[in-house]
PDB file of C-alpha atoms in Angstrom:
ATOM      1  CA  GLU A 242      11.536 -16.411  -3.906  1.00  0.00           C
ATOM      2  CA  THR A 243       8.307 -16.593  -1.882  1.00  0.00           C
ATOM      3  CA  GLY A 244       6.101 -13.500  -1.902  1.00  0.00           C
ATOM      4  CA  VAL A 245       4.159 -11.974   0.970  1.00  0.00           C
ATOM      5  CA  THR A 246       1.367 -14.221   2.220  1.00  0.00           C
ATOM      6  CA  GLN A 247      -1.539 -13.432   4.551  1.00  0.00           C
ATOM      7  CA  SER A 248      -4.060 -15.544   6.427  1.00  0.00           C
ATOM      8  CA  PRO A 249      -6.934 -15.919   6.618  1.00  0.00           C
ATOM      9  CA  THR A 250      -8.343 -14.653   3.315  1.00  0.00           C
ATOM     10  CA  HIS A 251     -11.715 -13.726   4.762  1.00  0.00           C
ATOM     11  CA  LEU A 252     -12.997 -13.392   8.309  1.00  0.00           C
ATOM     12  CA  ILE A 253     -16.363 -12.557   9.848  1.00  0.00           C
ATOM     13  CA  LYS A 254     -16.543 -11.388  13.464  1.00  0.00           C
ATOM     14  CA  THR A 255     -19.110  -9.710  15.669  1.00  0.00           C
ATOM     15  CA  ARG A 256     -18.744  -6.391  17.443  1.00  0.00           C
ATOM     16  CA  GLY A 257     -16.695  -6.627  20.646  1.00  0.00           C
ATOM     17  CA  GLN A 258     -14.742  -9.706  19.592  1.00  0.00           C
ATOM     18  CA  GLN A 259     -10.986  -9.927  19.083  1.00  0.00           C
ATOM     19  CA  VAL A 260      -9.183 -10.934  15.883  1.00  0.00           C
ATOM     20  CA  THR A 261      -5.639 -11.949  14.886  1.00  0.00           C
ATOM     21  CA  LEU A 262      -4.399 -11.597  11.320  1.00  0.00           C
ATOM     22  CA  ARG A 263      -1.143 -13.126  10.115  1.00  0.00           C
ATOM     23  CA  CYS A 264       1.489 -12.180   7.567  1.00  0.00           C
ATOM     24  CA  SER A 265       4.609 -13.898   6.288  1.00  0.00           C
ATOM     25  CA  SER A 266       7.239 -11.585   4.843  1.00  0.00           C
ATOM     26  CA  GLN A 267       8.955 -12.002   1.528  1.00  0.00           C
ATOM     27  CA  SER A 268      12.226 -13.887   1.872  1.00  0.00           C
ATOM     28  CA  GLY A 269      15.101 -11.618   2.946  1.00  0.00           C
ATOM     29  CA  HIS A 270      12.876  -8.773   4.163  1.00  0.00           C
ATOM     30  CA  ASN A 271      13.279  -7.414   7.711  1.00  0.00           C
ATOM     31  CA  THR A 272      10.382  -4.958   7.928  1.00  0.00           C
ATOM     32  CA  VAL A 273       6.632  -5.481   7.985  1.00  0.00           C
ATOM     33  CA  SER A 274       3.991  -2.773   7.732  1.00  0.00           C
ATOM     34  CA  TRP A 275       0.241  -3.106   8.202  1.00  0.00           C
ATOM     35  CA  TYR A 276      -2.450  -1.074   6.455  1.00  0.00           C
ATOM     36  CA  GLN A 277      -6.225  -0.772   6.654  1.00  0.00           C
ATOM     37  CA  GLN A 278      -8.098  -0.133   3.419  1.00  0.00           C
ATOM     38  CA  ALA A 279     -11.756   0.841   3.544  1.00  0.00           C
ATOM     39  CA  LEU A 280     -13.852   0.410   0.424  1.00  0.00           C
ATOM     40  CA  GLY A 281     -13.051   3.009  -2.232  1.00  0.00           C
ATOM     41  CA  GLN A 282     -10.148   4.522  -0.310  1.00  0.00           C
ATOM     42  CA  GLY A 283      -6.384   4.228  -0.302  1.00  0.00           C
ATOM     43  CA  PRO A 284      -4.686   2.143   2.397  1.00  0.00           C
ATOM     44  CA  GLN A 285      -4.103   3.822   5.777  1.00  0.00           C
ATOM     45  CA  PHE A 286      -0.860   3.089   7.651  1.00  0.00           C
ATOM     46  CA  ILE A 287      -1.409   1.277  10.960  1.00  0.00           C
ATOM     47  CA  PHE A 288       2.151   0.493  12.099  1.00  0.00           C
ATOM     48  CA  GLN A 289       5.509  -0.862  11.054  1.00  0.00           C
ATOM     49  CA  TYR A 290       7.779  -3.435  12.699  1.00  0.00           C
ATOM     50  CA  TYR A 291      11.522  -3.630  12.192  1.00  0.00           C
ATOM     51  CA  ARG A 292      13.588  -6.331  13.866  1.00  0.00           C
ATOM     52  CA  GLU A 293      10.701  -7.196  16.220  1.00  0.00           C
ATOM     53  CA  GLU A 294      10.248  -3.608  17.457  1.00  0.00           C
ATOM     54  CA  GLU A 295       7.475  -1.159  16.532  1.00  0.00           C
ATOM     55  CA  ASN A 296       9.097   1.390  14.248  1.00  0.00           C
ATOM     56  CA  GLY A 297       6.301   3.851  13.606  1.00  0.00           C
ATOM     57  CA  ARG A 298       2.557   4.054  14.090  1.00  0.00           C
ATOM     58  CA  GLY A 299      -0.292   5.755  12.301  1.00  0.00           C
ATOM     59  CA  ASN A 300      -3.396   7.304  13.797  1.00  0.00           C
ATOM     60  CA  PHE A 301      -4.954   4.091  15.159  1.00  0.00           C
ATOM     61  CA  PRO A 302      -6.064   3.426  18.757  1.00  0.00           C
ATOM     62  CA  PRO A 303      -4.148   1.097  21.118  1.00  0.00           C
ATOM     63  CA  ARG A 304      -6.645  -1.711  20.550  1.00  0.00           C
ATOM     64  CA  PHE A 305      -4.700  -2.244  17.303  1.00  0.00           C
ATOM     65  CA  SER A 306      -1.502  -4.024  18.289  1.00  0.00           C
ATOM     66  CA  GLY A 307       1.096  -6.125  16.567  1.00  0.00           C
ATOM     67  CA  LEU A 308       4.021  -8.462  16.837  1.00  0.00           C
ATOM     68  CA  GLN A 309       6.949  -9.375  14.645  1.00  0.00           C
ATOM     69  CA  PHE A 310       8.687 -12.705  15.146  1.00  0.00           C
ATOM     70  CA  PRO A 311      12.361 -13.654  14.678  1.00  0.00           C
ATOM     71  CA  ASN A 312      11.567 -15.087  11.250  1.00  0.00           C
ATOM     72  CA  TYR A 313      10.086 -11.646  10.367  1.00  0.00           C
ATOM     73  CA  SER A 314       6.517 -12.921  10.133  1.00  0.00           C
ATOM     74  CA  SER A 315       3.973 -10.718  11.859  1.00  0.00           C
ATOM     75  CA  GLU A 316       0.571 -10.577  13.515  1.00  0.00           C
ATOM     76  CA  LEU A 317      -1.992  -7.806  13.709  1.00  0.00           C
ATOM     77  CA  ASN A 318      -4.355  -8.021  16.686  1.00  0.00           C
ATOM     78  CA  VAL A 319      -7.504  -5.959  17.010  1.00  0.00           C
ATOM     79  CA  ASN A 320      -9.445  -5.989  20.286  1.00  0.00           C
ATOM     80  CA  ALA A 321     -13.004  -4.843  20.962  1.00  0.00           C
ATOM     81  CA  LEU A 322     -13.964  -4.881  17.291  1.00  0.00           C
ATOM     82  CA  GLU A 323     -16.176  -2.083  16.002  1.00  0.00           C
ATOM     83  CA  LEU A 324     -18.313  -1.992  12.875  1.00  0.00           C
ATOM     84  CA  ASP A 325     -15.925   0.547  11.307  1.00  0.00           C
ATOM     85  CA  ASP A 326     -13.090  -1.983  11.539  1.00  0.00           C
ATOM     86  CA  SER A 327     -14.617  -3.757   8.552  1.00  0.00           C
ATOM     87  CA  ALA A 328     -11.991  -3.371   5.825  1.00  0.00           C
ATOM     88  CA  LEU A 329      -9.275  -5.052   3.792  1.00  0.00           C
ATOM     89  CA  TYR A 330      -6.146  -5.439   5.924  1.00  0.00           C
ATOM     90  CA  LEU A 331      -2.907  -5.449   3.987  1.00  0.00           C
ATOM     91  CA  CYS A 332       0.602  -6.219   5.086  1.00  0.00           C
ATOM     92  CA  ALA A 333       3.720  -5.252   3.205  1.00  0.00           C
ATOM     93  CA  SER A 334       7.318  -6.283   3.656  1.00  0.00           C
ATOM     94  CA  SER A 335      10.506  -4.495   2.687  1.00  0.00           C
ATOM     95  CA  ARG A 336      14.196  -4.215   3.403  1.00  0.00           C
ATOM     96  CA  LEU A 337      14.372  -1.006   5.413  1.00  0.00           C
ATOM     97  CA  ALA A 338      16.977   1.461   4.122  1.00  0.00           C
ATOM     98  CA  GLU A 339      17.849  -0.878   1.277  1.00  0.00           C
ATOM     99  CA  GLU A 340      16.568  -1.235  -2.265  1.00  0.00           C
ATOM    100  CA  GLY A 341      14.810   2.102  -1.828  1.00  0.00           C
ATOM    101  CA  ASN A 342      12.564   0.511   0.816  1.00  0.00           C
ATOM    102  CA  GLU A 343      10.275  -0.815  -1.915  1.00  0.00           C
ATOM    103  CA  GLN A 344       7.161  -2.268  -0.335  1.00  0.00           C
ATOM    104  CA  PHE A 345       5.736  -5.602  -1.474  1.00  0.00           C
ATOM    105  CA  PHE A 346       2.150  -6.330  -0.507  1.00  0.00           C
ATOM    106  CA  GLY A 347       0.278  -9.480   0.333  1.00  0.00           C
ATOM    107  CA  PRO A 348      -3.202 -10.325  -1.008  1.00  0.00           C
ATOM    108  CA  GLY A 349      -4.942  -8.994   2.097  1.00  0.00           C
ATOM    109  CA  THR A 350      -7.445 -10.249   4.653  1.00  0.00           C
ATOM    110  CA  ARG A 351     -11.048  -9.104   4.250  1.00  0.00           C
ATOM    111  CA  LEU A 352     -12.515  -8.529   7.746  1.00  0.00           C
ATOM    112  CA  THR A 353     -16.251  -8.074   8.176  1.00  0.00           C
ATOM    113  CA  VAL A 354     -17.565  -6.994  11.577  1.00  0.00           C
ATOM    114  CA  LEU A 355     -21.290  -7.559  12.146  1.00  0.00           C
TER     115      LEU A 355
ATOM    116  CA  LYS B 155       0.792  16.280   7.577  1.00  0.00           C
ATOM    117  CA  GLN B 156       1.438  14.660   4.210  1.00  0.00           C
ATOM    118  CA  GLU B 157      -1.601  14.524   1.921  1.00  0.00           C
ATOM    119  CA  VAL B 158      -1.662  12.682  -1.387  1.00  0.00           C
ATOM    120  CA  THR B 159      -4.197  13.448  -4.109  1.00  0.00           C
ATOM    121  CA  GLN B 160      -4.842  11.560  -7.324  1.00  0.00           C
ATOM    122  CA  ILE B 161      -6.617  13.011 -10.317  1.00  0.00           C
ATOM    123  CA  PRO B 162      -8.779  11.895 -12.016  1.00  0.00           C
ATOM    124  CA  ALA B 163     -10.687   9.588  -9.662  1.00  0.00           C
ATOM    125  CA  ALA B 164     -11.858   7.529 -12.627  1.00  0.00           C
ATOM    126  CA  LEU B 165     -10.881   7.312 -16.268  1.00  0.00           C
ATOM    127  CA  SER B 166     -12.297   5.377 -19.210  1.00  0.00           C
ATOM    128  CA  VAL B 167     -10.365   5.132 -22.482  1.00  0.00           C
ATOM    129  CA  PRO B 168     -10.513   3.048 -25.661  1.00  0.00           C
ATOM    130  CA  GLU B 169      -7.901   0.369 -26.177  1.00  0.00           C
ATOM    131  CA  GLY B 170      -4.651   1.611 -27.689  1.00  0.00           C
ATOM    132  CA  GLU B 171      -4.797   5.094 -26.224  1.00  0.00           C
ATOM    133  CA  ASN B 172      -1.863   6.607 -24.320  1.00  0.00           C
ATOM    134  CA  LEU B 173      -2.836   8.034 -20.933  1.00  0.00           C
ATOM    135  CA  VAL B 174      -1.468   9.923 -17.942  1.00  0.00           C
ATOM    136  CA  LEU B 175      -2.420   9.513 -14.307  1.00  0.00           C
ATOM    137  CA  ASN B 176      -1.576  12.290 -11.879  1.00  0.00           C
ATOM    138  CA  CYS B 177      -0.461  12.264  -8.261  1.00  0.00           C
ATOM    139  CA  SER B 178       0.298  15.262  -6.066  1.00  0.00           C
ATOM    140  CA  PHE B 179       1.645  15.472  -2.522  1.00  0.00           C
ATOM    141  CA  THR B 180       1.915  18.345  -0.069  1.00  0.00           C
ATOM    142  CA  ASP B 181       5.279  17.675   1.636  1.00  0.00           C
ATOM    143  CA  SER B 182       8.316  17.377  -0.636  1.00  0.00           C
ATOM    144  CA  ALA B 183      10.415  15.710   2.105  1.00  0.00           C
ATOM    145  CA  ILE B 184       9.914  12.177   0.801  1.00  0.00           C
ATOM    146  CA  TYR B 185      12.239   9.180   0.699  1.00  0.00           C
ATOM    147  CA  ASN B 186      10.560   7.628  -2.330  1.00  0.00           C
ATOM    148  CA  LEU B 187       7.351   7.436  -4.348  1.00  0.00           C
ATOM    149  CA  GLN B 188       5.796   4.179  -5.448  1.00  0.00           C
ATOM    150  CA  TRP B 189       3.059   3.414  -7.974  1.00  0.00           C
ATOM    151  CA  PHE B 190       0.847   0.372  -7.446  1.00  0.00           C
ATOM    152  CA  ARG B 191      -1.882  -1.444  -9.287  1.00  0.00           C
ATOM    153  CA  GLN B 192      -4.834  -2.978  -7.426  1.00  0.00           C
ATOM    154  CA  ASP B 193      -7.405  -5.307  -8.938  1.00  0.00           C
ATOM    155  CA  PRO B 194     -10.828  -5.426  -7.210  1.00  0.00           C
ATOM    156  CA  GLY B 195     -10.635  -7.012  -3.759  1.00  0.00           C
ATOM    157  CA  LYS B 196      -6.971  -7.880  -4.185  1.00  0.00           C
ATOM    158  CA  GLY B 197      -3.644  -6.744  -2.776  1.00  0.00           C
ATOM    159  CA  LEU B 198      -1.337  -4.168  -4.307  1.00  0.00           C
ATOM    160  CA  THR B 199       1.155  -4.929  -7.058  1.00  0.00           C
ATOM    161  CA  SER B 200       4.205  -2.677  -7.179  1.00  0.00           C
ATOM    162  CA  LEU B 201       4.678  -1.112 -10.608  1.00  0.00           C
ATOM    163  CA  LEU B 202       7.451   1.431 -10.214  1.00  0.00           C
ATOM    164  CA  LEU B 203       9.543   2.898  -7.395  1.00  0.00           C
ATOM    165  CA  ILE B 204      11.179   6.300  -7.773  1.00  0.00           C
ATOM    166  CA  GLN B 205      13.708   7.256  -5.136  1.00  0.00           C
ATOM    167  CA  SER B 206      13.859  10.892  -4.051  1.00  0.00           C
ATOM    168  CA  SER B 207      17.071  11.485  -6.013  1.00  0.00           C
ATOM    169  CA  GLN B 208      15.578  10.151  -9.250  1.00  0.00           C
ATOM    170  CA  ARG B 209      13.417  11.908 -11.846  1.00  0.00           C
ATOM    171  CA  GLU B 210      11.804   8.953 -13.592  1.00  0.00           C
ATOM    172  CA  GLN B 211      11.568   5.188 -13.904  1.00  0.00           C
ATOM    173  CA  THR B 212      10.427   3.026 -16.801  1.00  0.00           C
ATOM    174  CA  SER B 213       9.127  -0.516 -17.011  1.00  0.00           C
ATOM    175  CA  GLY B 214       7.754  -1.766 -20.302  1.00  0.00           C
ATOM    176  CA  ARG B 215       4.811   0.423 -21.339  1.00  0.00           C
ATOM    177  CA  LEU B 216       4.914   2.329 -18.027  1.00  0.00           C
ATOM    178  CA  ASN B 217       6.855   5.479 -17.266  1.00  0.00           C
ATOM    179  CA  ALA B 218       6.685   7.352 -13.987  1.00  0.00           C
ATOM    180  CA  SER B 219       8.134  10.777 -13.323  1.00  0.00           C
ATOM    181  CA  LEU B 220       8.787  12.635 -10.111  1.00  0.00           C
ATOM    182  CA  ASP B 221       9.094  16.367  -9.495  1.00  0.00           C
ATOM    183  CA  LYS B 222       9.707  16.753  -5.781  1.00  0.00           C
ATOM    184  CA  SER B 223       9.882  20.538  -5.830  1.00  0.00           C
ATOM    185  CA  SER B 224       6.358  20.835  -7.211  1.00  0.00           C
ATOM    186  CA  GLY B 225       5.034  17.807  -5.323  1.00  0.00           C
ATOM    187  CA  ARG B 226       3.943  15.954  -8.433  1.00  0.00           C
ATOM    188  CA  SER B 227       4.289  12.581 -10.084  1.00  0.00           C
ATOM    189  CA  THR B 228       2.773  11.210 -13.265  1.00  0.00           C
ATOM    190  CA  LEU B 229       2.287   7.653 -14.475  1.00  0.00           C
ATOM    191  CA  TYR B 230       2.256   7.356 -18.238  1.00  0.00           C
ATOM    192  CA  ILE B 231       0.755   4.218 -19.788  1.00  0.00           C
ATOM    193  CA  ALA B 232       1.451   3.692 -23.478  1.00  0.00           C
ATOM    194  CA  ALA B 233      -0.810   1.771 -25.841  1.00  0.00           C
ATOM    195  CA  SER B 234      -3.346   0.839 -23.166  1.00  0.00           C
ATOM    196  CA  GLN B 235      -4.893  -2.650 -23.145  1.00  0.00           C
ATOM    197  CA  PRO B 236      -8.083  -4.028 -21.518  1.00  0.00           C
ATOM    198  CA  GLY B 237      -5.819  -5.930 -19.085  1.00  0.00           C
ATOM    199  CA  ASP B 238      -4.618  -2.571 -17.747  1.00  0.00           C
ATOM    200  CA  SER B 239      -8.071  -1.996 -16.224  1.00  0.00           C
ATOM    201  CA  ALA B 240      -7.540  -1.647 -12.457  1.00  0.00           C
ATOM    202  CA  THR B 241      -7.145   0.984  -9.755  1.00  0.00           C
ATOM    203  CA  TYR B 242      -3.780   2.730  -9.753  1.00  0.00           C
ATOM    204  CA  LEU B 243      -2.469   4.060  -6.449  1.00  0.00           C
ATOM    205  CA  CYS B 244       0.483   6.300  -5.732  1.00  0.00           C
ATOM    206  CA  ALA B 245       2.142   6.428  -2.344  1.00  0.00           C
ATOM    207  CA  VAL B 246       4.906   8.545  -0.843  1.00  0.00           C
ATOM    208  CA  TYR B 247       7.226   7.294   1.882  1.00  0.00           C
ATOM    209  CA  ASN B 248       9.019   9.226   4.577  1.00  0.00           C
ATOM    210  CA  ASN B 249       8.581   7.813   8.070  1.00  0.00           C
ATOM    211  CA  ASP B 250       5.451   6.057   6.904  1.00  0.00           C
ATOM    212  CA  MET B 251       3.695   5.445   3.607  1.00  0.00           C
ATOM    213  CA  ARG B 252       0.822   7.748   2.595  1.00  0.00           C
ATOM    214  CA  PHE B 253      -1.494   6.747  -0.223  1.00  0.00           C
ATOM    215  CA  GLY B 254      -3.784   8.593  -2.548  1.00  0.00           C
ATOM    216  CA  ALA B 255      -7.336   7.323  -3.039  1.00  0.00           C
ATOM    217  CA  GLY B 256      -6.441   5.969  -6.481  1.00  0.00           C
ATOM    218  CA  THR B 257      -7.527   6.362 -10.082  1.00  0.00           C
ATOM    219  CA  ARG B 258      -9.911   3.691 -11.359  1.00  0.00           C
ATOM    220  CA  LEU B 259      -8.944   2.974 -14.977  1.00  0.00           C
ATOM    221  CA  THR B 260     -11.170   1.195 -17.489  1.00  0.00           C
ATOM    222  CA  VAL B 261      -9.757   0.343 -20.912  1.00  0.00           C
ATOM    223  CA  LYS B 262     -12.514  -0.603 -23.371  1.00  0.00           C
ATOM    224  CA  PRO B 263     -11.825  -3.132 -26.153  1.00  0.00           C
TER     225      PRO B 263
END
């Protein structure tokens, strides 16, 4: 069974640029959630995708957008990067409404905005 | 709005000690509660999941309890080891997952 994978591991961008982060779900999972974790804080929910549709969104502006593909992999896109977007971005996959909706996390992508 | 608080923020114990980490949440309408471990700069590793209808879960030296009515959960770690040193996060799930800020645990040899 393959776990959740994310790419790239690290990324450095400048303010105003756009970035795409990628996530591959654990085998058999149909839901992907994205989180932003600033240093020293708990992860903050960005949004969740279920069967290619957005299924909930946290308090993040529209310049944070996402996609889920038929194979349940996912992308997180951030436009017009700001310095405060520097964080660890985590994705998690689960089987919604099954197995207690236990979330399994990937290793994260460290984004630095200069 | 659901708020999750973890106490203490940091904890340092000698090897072999039993310890308890605390998590509290403001809205008892949760679907489940999950405890995670996070090593520095890494992703989250799921430790235990407690569904809303359950009172506790056990895995090896770990035991987690849930009291929905009081909005509390505890993670009990028996016979702590230096390899247990990490940040421990609790999270509650309803329509989305809300995390506490974590407890940073150091177990000294």
